Amino acid sequence: SLPTEFAEPVRLAFIGGTGLYHLESLTPVAKLTVSTPWGFPSSPITISKTADGFPIAFLARHGIHHDLLPTDVPSRANIAALKKLGVNTIVAFSAVGSLQQHIKPRDFVVPNQVIDRTKGNRPSTFFEHGFVAHAMFGEPFDLKLNKIIADTCQDVLKGDNVKLHTRETEKSDLTLICMEGPAFSTRAESRLYKSWGGSVINMSCIPESKLAREAEIAYQMICMSTDYDAWNESEEPVTVETVVGNLSANSANAHLVAEKLVTVLEPKIKSGEVGLDYQHSMKFSVSTKEKGRN
Ligand code: ADE
């Protein structure tokens, strides 16, 4: 069995979504059950190492047996557990529906904007109990990481018939709608999101990305399109079968992307080029006044 303790800091973490419960190219060297003030994360965190000993964490967002609804994912525990290990860079994978004809099922999307359509019942801040802070979230993803991931995906998916959609390829914002679920959208909702300029839709980006920002961690989500949601009447409306079928066909690409990303990110994280953009950012986000004054 794997060791349950890990002494050195781990800087890079992957979070796997539907259809991605471990990363094949990584051989686990430890399996950690991490306790946090917000409870336990969705799954044990596995640690792997590159050939030169750089550690990487992996967490399965919905649990390794996919038994957590999007609403019930313990995002605060997930982000706090990764922070506790020393993580400063998170690459999160997610299955998404496409809201645009040219974003086909099985395409990869690196979004740079988010619209929160969750219903307000997911704990989405670490700041409470008389302590108020407002994290900056105008850019919900780390721009440096966004660019590196977009370039790496472009390299890996080159020649494949899977297309990559990034801010550069679209020449405009790529907007991810995050809905509550667990039921998929109605056709009218789907068209509404499309009219808002939404590119893709999932149930997982919020509050995960917000909490990562509060934890001063660089975060980017990589979306894998599995269906045309409900707006596209010429296609069958989305079912779990479509989502899971396309994702498992696609997971080979996710593994390739993750494998390549590790080699690209390792030196950049080690040198501090990646992972430090939001370090100390919350210092300027706290509104609570020092008690005892005024
Ligand atoms: N995840 C995958 N496909 C989705 C869809 N159409 N809506 C919301 N989440 C999804």
Coordinates of N, CA, C and O in Angstrom, one line a residue, residues 73-170:
V73 N -20.1 18.7 -3.9 CA -18.6 18.6 -3.9 C -18.1 19.5 -2.8 O -18.4 20.7 -2.7
P74 N -17.3 19.0 -1.9 CA -16.7 19.8 -0.8 C -15.6 20.7 -1.3 O -14.4 20.5 -0.9
S75 N -15.9 21.7 -2.0 CA -14.9 22.5 -2.7 C -13.9 23.2 -1.7 O -12.7 23.3 -1.9
R76 N -14.5 23.7 -0.5 CA -13.6 24.3 0.4 C -12.6 23.3 1.0 O -11.4 23.7 1.1
A77 N -13.0 22.1 1.3 CA -12.1 21.1 1.8 C -11.1 20.7 0.7 O -9.9 20.6 0.9
N78 N -11.6 20.7 -0.6 CA -10.7 20.3 -1.7 C -9.5 21.3 -1.9 O -8.4 21.0 -1.9
I79 N -9.9 22.6 -1.9 CA -8.9 23.7 -2.1 C -8.0 23.8 -0.9 O -6.8 23.9 -1.0
A80 N -8.7 23.7 0.3 CA -7.9 23.8 1.6 C -6.9 22.7 1.7 O -5.7 22.9 2.1
A81 N -7.3 21.5 1.3 CA -6.4 20.3 1.4 C -5.2 20.5 0.5 O -4.0 20.2 0.8
L82 N -5.4 21.0 -0.8 CA -4.3 21.2 -1.7 C -3.4 22.3 -1.2 O -2.2 22.2 -1.2
K83 N -4.0 23.4 -0.7 CA -3.2 24.5 -0.1 C -2.3 24.0 1.0 O -1.2 24.3 1.1
K84 N -2.9 23.1 1.8 CA -2.1 22.6 3.0 C -0.9 21.8 2.5 O 0.1 21.8 3.2
L85 N -1.0 21.2 1.3 CA 0.1 20.4 0.8 C 1.2 21.3 0.2 O 2.3 20.9 -0.1
G86 N 0.8 22.6 0.0 CA 1.8 23.6 -0.6 C 1.4 24.0 -2.0 O 2.2 24.7 -2.7
V87 N 0.3 23.5 -2.5 CA -0.1 23.7 -4.0 C -0.2 25.2 -4.3 O -0.9 25.9 -3.5
N88 N 0.4 25.7 -5.3 CA 0.2 27.1 -5.8 C -0.3 27.1 -7.2 O -0.6 28.2 -7.8
T89 N -0.5 26.0 -7.9 CA -1.0 25.9 -9.3 C -1.9 24.7 -9.4 O -1.6 23.6 -9.2
I90 N -3.2 25.0 -9.9 CA -4.1 24.0 -10.1 C -4.6 24.0 -11.6 O -5.0 25.0 -12.1
V91 N -4.5 22.8 -12.2 CA -5.1 22.6 -13.5 C -6.3 21.7 -13.3 O -6.2 20.6 -12.9
A92 N -7.5 22.2 -13.6 CA -8.7 21.5 -13.3 C -9.4 21.0 -14.7 O -9.6 21.8 -15.6
F93 N -9.8 19.8 -14.8 CA -10.5 19.3 -15.9 C -12.0 19.2 -15.7 O -12.4 19.0 -14.6
S94 N -12.7 19.4 -16.8 CA -14.2 19.4 -16.6 C -14.9 19.0 -18.0 O -14.5 19.5 -19.0
A95 N -15.9 18.2 -17.8 CA -16.8 17.9 -19.0 C -17.7 19.1 -19.1 O -18.2 19.6 -18.2
V96 N -17.9 19.5 -20.4 CA -18.8 20.6 -20.6 C -19.8 20.4 -21.8 O -19.4 19.6 -22.7
G97 N -20.9 21.1 -21.8 CA -21.8 21.1 -23.0 C -21.3 22.3 -23.8 O -20.9 23.3 -23.3
S98 N -21.5 22.2 -25.1 CA -21.2 23.3 -26.0 C -22.4 24.1 -26.3 O -23.5 23.6 -26.6
L99 N -22.2 25.4 -26.3 CA -23.3 26.4 -26.6 C -23.1 27.0 -28.0 O -23.8 27.9 -28.4
Q100 N -22.1 26.5 -28.7 CA -21.8 27.1 -30.0 C -21.6 25.9 -31.1 O -21.0 24.9 -30.8
Q101 N -22.2 26.2 -32.2 CA -22.2 25.1 -33.3 C -20.7 24.7 -33.6 O -20.4 23.5 -33.8
H102 N -19.8 25.6 -33.7 CA -18.4 25.3 -34.1 C -17.6 24.6 -33.0 O -16.5 24.2 -33.2
I103 N -18.1 24.6 -31.7 CA -17.4 23.9 -30.7 C -18.1 22.5 -30.6 O -19.2 22.3 -30.1
K104 N -17.4 21.5 -31.2 CA -18.1 20.2 -31.4 C -17.8 19.3 -30.2 O -16.8 19.5 -29.5
P105 N -18.7 18.3 -30.0 CA -18.4 17.4 -28.9 C -17.0 16.8 -29.2 O -16.6 16.6 -30.3
R106 N -16.2 16.6 -28.1 CA -14.9 16.1 -28.1 C -13.8 17.2 -28.3 O -12.6 16.9 -28.2
D107 N -14.2 18.4 -28.7 CA -13.3 19.5 -28.7 C -12.8 19.9 -27.3 O -13.5 19.7 -26.4
F108 N -11.6 20.5 -27.3 CA -11.1 21.1 -26.0 C -11.3 22.6 -26.0 O -11.1 23.2 -27.0
V109 N -11.6 23.1 -24.8 CA -11.8 24.6 -24.7 C -11.1 25.1 -23.4 O -11.2 24.5 -22.4
V110 N -10.3 26.1 -23.6 CA -9.7 26.8 -22.5 C -10.4 28.1 -22.2 O -10.0 29.1 -22.9
P111 N -11.3 28.2 -21.3 CA -12.1 29.4 -21.2 C -11.3 30.5 -20.4 O -10.3 30.2 -19.7
N112 N -11.7 31.7 -20.6 CA -11.1 32.8 -19.8 C -12.1 33.6 -19.0 O -11.8 34.5 -18.3
Q113 N -13.4 33.3 -19.2 CA -14.5 34.0 -18.4 C -15.5 33.0 -17.9 O -15.6 31.9 -18.4
V114 N -16.2 33.5 -16.9 CA -17.2 32.6 -16.2 C -18.5 33.4 -15.9 O -18.4 34.6 -15.5
I115 N -19.6 32.8 -16.1 CA -20.9 33.3 -15.5 C -21.4 32.4 -14.5 O -21.6 31.2 -14.8
D116 N -21.7 32.9 -13.3 CA -22.1 32.0 -12.2 C -23.6 31.9 -12.2 O -24.3 32.8 -11.9
R117 N -24.1 30.7 -12.6 CA -25.5 30.4 -12.5 C -25.8 29.3 -11.5 O -26.8 28.6 -11.6
T118 N -24.9 29.2 -10.5 CA -25.2 28.3 -9.4 C -26.3 29.0 -8.5 O -26.5 30.2 -8.6
K119 N -26.9 28.3 -7.6 CA -28.1 28.8 -6.9 C -27.8 29.4 -5.6 O -28.7 29.6 -4.8
G120 N -26.5 29.6 -5.3 CA -26.2 30.3 -4.0 C -26.2 29.3 -2.8 O -26.2 29.8 -1.7
N121 N -26.3 28.0 -3.1 CA -26.4 27.1 -1.9 C -25.1 26.3 -1.8 O -25.0 25.3 -1.1
R122 N -24.0 26.8 -2.5 CA -22.7 26.1 -2.3 C -21.8 27.0 -1.5 O -21.6 28.2 -1.9
P123 N -21.3 26.6 -0.4 CA -20.4 27.5 0.4 C -19.2 27.9 -0.5 O -18.5 27.1 -1.1
S124 N -19.1 29.2 -0.7 CA -18.2 29.7 -1.8 C -17.1 30.7 -1.3 O -16.6 31.4 -2.1
T125 N -16.9 30.8 0.0 CA -15.8 31.6 0.5 C -15.2 31.0 1.8 O -15.9 30.2 2.5
F126 N -13.9 31.3 2.0 CA -13.3 30.9 3.2 C -13.5 32.0 4.3 O -13.1 31.8 5.4
F127 N -14.0 33.2 3.8 CA -14.0 34.3 4.8 C -15.5 34.4 5.3 O -16.4 34.7 4.6
E128 N -15.6 34.2 6.6 CA -16.9 34.3 7.3 C -16.6 34.5 8.8 O -15.5 34.8 9.2
H129 N -17.7 34.4 9.6 CA -17.5 34.6 11.0 C -16.9 35.9 11.4 O -15.9 35.9 12.1
G130 N -17.4 37.0 10.8 CA -16.9 38.3 11.2 C -15.7 38.7 10.5 O -15.0 39.7 10.9
F131 N -15.3 38.0 9.5 CA -14.1 38.4 8.8 C -14.5 38.5 7.3 O -14.9 37.5 6.7
V132 N -14.4 39.7 6.7 CA -14.9 40.0 5.4 C -13.8 40.2 4.4 O -12.9 41.1 4.7
A133 N -13.8 39.6 3.3 CA -12.8 39.8 2.2 C -13.5 39.7 0.9 O -14.4 38.9 0.7
H134 N -13.1 40.5 -0.1 CA -13.6 40.5 -1.4 C -12.5 40.2 -2.4 O -11.7 41.1 -2.7
A135 N -12.4 39.0 -2.8 CA -11.3 38.6 -3.8 C -11.6 39.3 -5.1 O -12.7 39.4 -5.5
M136 N -10.5 39.7 -5.8 CA -10.7 40.2 -7.2 C -11.0 39.0 -8.1 O -10.3 37.9 -8.0
F137 N -12.0 39.1 -9.0 CA -12.4 37.9 -9.8 C -12.7 38.4 -11.2 O -13.4 37.6 -11.9
G138 N -12.3 39.6 -11.6 CA -12.6 40.1 -12.9 C -12.0 39.1 -14.0 O -12.6 38.9 -15.0
E139 N -10.8 38.6 -13.7 CA -10.2 37.6 -14.5 C -10.3 36.3 -13.6 O -9.5 36.2 -12.7
P140 N -11.2 35.5 -13.9 CA -11.4 34.3 -13.0 C -10.3 33.3 -13.1 O -10.1 32.5 -12.1
F141 N -9.5 33.3 -14.2 CA -8.4 32.3 -14.3 C -7.1 33.1 -14.3 O -7.0 34.3 -14.6
D142 N -6.0 32.3 -14.0 CA -4.7 32.9 -14.0 C -4.3 33.0 -15.5 O -4.2 32.1 -16.3
L143 N -4.0 34.3 -15.9 CA -3.7 34.5 -17.4 C -2.5 33.9 -17.9 O -2.4 33.4 -19.0
K144 N -1.5 33.8 -17.0 CA -0.2 33.1 -17.4 C -0.5 31.6 -17.7 O 0.0 31.1 -18.7
L145 N -1.2 31.0 -16.7 CA -1.5 29.6 -16.8 C -2.4 29.4 -18.1 O -2.2 28.4 -18.8
N146 N -3.3 30.3 -18.3 CA -4.2 30.2 -19.4 C -3.5 30.1 -20.7 O -3.7 29.2 -21.6
K147 N -2.5 31.0 -20.9 CA -1.7 31.0 -22.1 C -0.8 29.7 -22.3 O -0.8 29.1 -23.3
I148 N -0.2 29.3 -21.2 CA 0.7 28.1 -21.2 C -0.2 26.9 -21.5 O 0.2 26.0 -22.4
I149 N -1.3 26.8 -20.9 CA -2.2 25.6 -21.2 C -2.7 25.7 -22.6 O -2.8 24.6 -23.3
A150 N -3.1 26.8 -23.1 CA -3.6 27.0 -24.5 C -2.5 26.5 -25.4 O -2.8 25.7 -26.3
D151 N -1.3 27.0 -25.2 CA -0.2 26.6 -26.1 C 0.1 25.1 -26.1 O 0.3 24.5 -27.1
T152 N 0.1 24.6 -24.8 CA 0.4 23.1 -24.7 C -0.7 22.3 -25.3 O -0.4 21.3 -26.0
C153 N -2.0 22.6 -25.1 CA -3.1 21.9 -25.7 C -2.9 21.9 -27.2 O -3.1 20.9 -27.9
Q154 N -2.6 23.1 -27.8 CA -2.4 23.3 -29.2 C -1.3 22.3 -29.7 O -1.6 21.6 -30.7
D155 N -0.2 22.2 -29.0 CA 0.9 21.2 -29.4 C 0.4 19.8 -29.4 O 0.6 19.1 -30.3
V156 N -0.3 19.4 -28.3 CA -0.7 18.0 -28.1 C -1.8 17.6 -29.0 O -1.7 16.5 -29.6
L157 N -2.7 18.5 -29.3 CA -3.9 18.1 -30.1 C -3.7 18.4 -31.6 O -4.5 18.1 -32.4
K158 N -2.5 18.9 -31.9 CA -2.1 19.1 -33.3 C -2.3 17.9 -34.2 O -1.8 16.8 -33.8
G159 N -2.9 18.0 -35.3 CA -3.0 16.8 -36.2 C -4.2 15.9 -35.9 O -4.6 15.2 -36.7
D160 N -4.7 16.0 -34.7 CA -5.8 15.2 -34.3 C -7.1 15.9 -34.9 O -7.0 17.1 -35.3
N161 N -8.2 15.2 -35.0 CA -9.4 15.9 -35.5 C -10.2 16.7 -34.4 O -11.2 17.3 -34.7
V162 N -9.6 16.6 -33.2 CA -10.2 17.3 -32.1 C -9.7 18.8 -32.2 O -8.5 19.0 -32.4
K163 N -10.6 19.7 -32.1 CA -10.2 21.1 -32.2 C -10.0 21.7 -30.8 O -10.7 21.3 -29.9
L164 N -9.1 22.7 -30.8 CA -8.9 23.5 -29.6 C -9.5 24.9 -29.7 O -9.2 25.5 -30.7
H165 N -10.2 25.3 -28.7 CA -10.8 26.7 -28.7 C -10.2 27.5 -27.5 O -10.3 27.1 -26.4
T166 N -9.5 28.5 -27.8 CA -8.9 29.4 -26.8 C -9.2 30.8 -27.2 O -9.8 31.1 -28.2
R167 N -8.8 31.7 -26.3 CA -9.1 33.1 -26.5 C -8.4 33.6 -27.8 O -8.9 34.4 -28.6
E168 N -7.2 32.9 -28.1 CA -6.5 33.3 -29.3 C -7.2 32.7 -30.6 O -7.3 33.5 -31.6
T169 N -7.7 31.5 -30.5 CA -8.3 30.9 -31.7 C -9.6 31.6 -32.0 O -10.0 31.8 -33.1
E170 N -10.4 32.0 -30.9 CA -11.7 32.6 -31.1 C -11.6 34.1 -31.3 O -12.6 34.8 -31.8

